[in-house]
Short mmCIF file of C-alpha atoms and ligand atoms in Angstrom, two decimals:
data_model
loop_
_atom_site.label_atom_id
_atom_site.label_comp_id
_atom_site.label_asym_id
_atom_site.label_seq_id
_atom_site.Cartn_x
_atom_site.Cartn_y
_atom_site.Cartn_z
CA MET A 1 2.66 11.30 8.71
CA SER A 2 1.98 7.60 8.79
CA TYR A 3 2.09 4.96 6.13
CA TYR A 4 0.09 1.82 5.73
CA ARG A 5 0.91 -1.38 3.99
CA CYS A 6 -1.30 -1.93 0.98
CA ILE A 7 -1.43 -5.25 -0.76
CA CYS A 8 -2.54 -5.88 -4.33
CA ARG A 9 -5.11 -8.65 -4.40
CA LYS A 10 -4.27 -9.25 -8.04
CA CYS A 11 -0.50 -9.69 -8.03
CA GLY A 12 0.26 -9.85 -4.29
CA SER A 13 2.71 -6.95 -4.24
CA ASN A 14 3.15 -4.87 -1.10
CA TYR A 15 3.34 -1.09 -1.20
CA ALA A 16 3.52 1.75 1.27
CA SER A 17 0.58 4.14 1.07
CA MET A 18 -0.51 7.23 2.95
CA ILE A 19 -4.13 6.40 2.18
CA ASP A 20 -5.88 5.14 5.28
CA ASN A 21 -9.32 4.29 3.99
CA ASP A 22 -10.61 1.75 1.52
CA ILE A 23 -12.77 4.18 -0.41
CA GLU A 24 -9.81 6.31 -1.45
CA LEU A 25 -7.68 3.25 -2.07
CA GLN A 26 -10.22 1.90 -4.55
CA LYS A 27 -9.25 4.79 -6.81
CA GLU A 28 -5.58 3.85 -6.82
CA SER A 29 -4.05 1.49 -9.33
CA CYS A 30 -1.41 -1.06 -8.39
CA PRO A 31 2.00 0.27 -9.51
CA GLY A 32 2.93 -3.27 -10.48
CA CYS A 33 0.00 -4.63 -12.47
CA GLY A 34 -2.29 -1.61 -12.86
CA GLU A 35 -5.33 -3.25 -11.31
CA LYS A 36 -7.46 -1.30 -8.84
CA GLN A 37 -7.50 -4.09 -6.32
CA LEU A 38 -5.41 -2.69 -3.50
CA GLN A 39 -6.22 -3.52 0.10
CA ILE A 40 -5.01 -1.75 3.23
CA SER A 41 -3.23 -3.79 5.82
CA GLU A 42 -1.50 -2.74 9.03
CA PRO A 43 0.35 0.54 9.64
CA LEU A 44 4.00 0.33 8.70
CA THR A 45 6.90 0.77 11.05
CA SER A 46 9.69 3.09 9.94
CA SER A 47 11.99 0.17 9.15
CA GLU A 48 9.32 -1.43 7.00
CA ILE A 49 8.80 1.85 5.18
CA ASN A 50 12.51 1.99 4.43
CA LYS A 51 12.40 -1.52 3.00
CA LEU A 52 9.46 -0.78 0.75
CA PHE A 53 10.78 2.55 -0.45
CA TYR A 54 14.40 1.59 -0.90
CA GLY A 55 14.10 -1.89 -2.22
CA GLY A 56 15.11 -4.03 0.71
CA GLY A 57 13.00 -6.90 -0.45
ZN1 ZN B 1 -0.86 -5.62 -8.59
#
């Protein structure tokens, strides 16, 4: 199972997502601001996933 970084174009927040295509991601709302303006970036490494999931910054 791999995770990707997704970035909200509205508020700039970074999230980990299992979604790997833009069409599916368009259906997802930003957990921070609620806007459906998420964008997929690069695949996450395991250490990056830990940061995003456990609040390392
Ligand atoms: Zn947002």
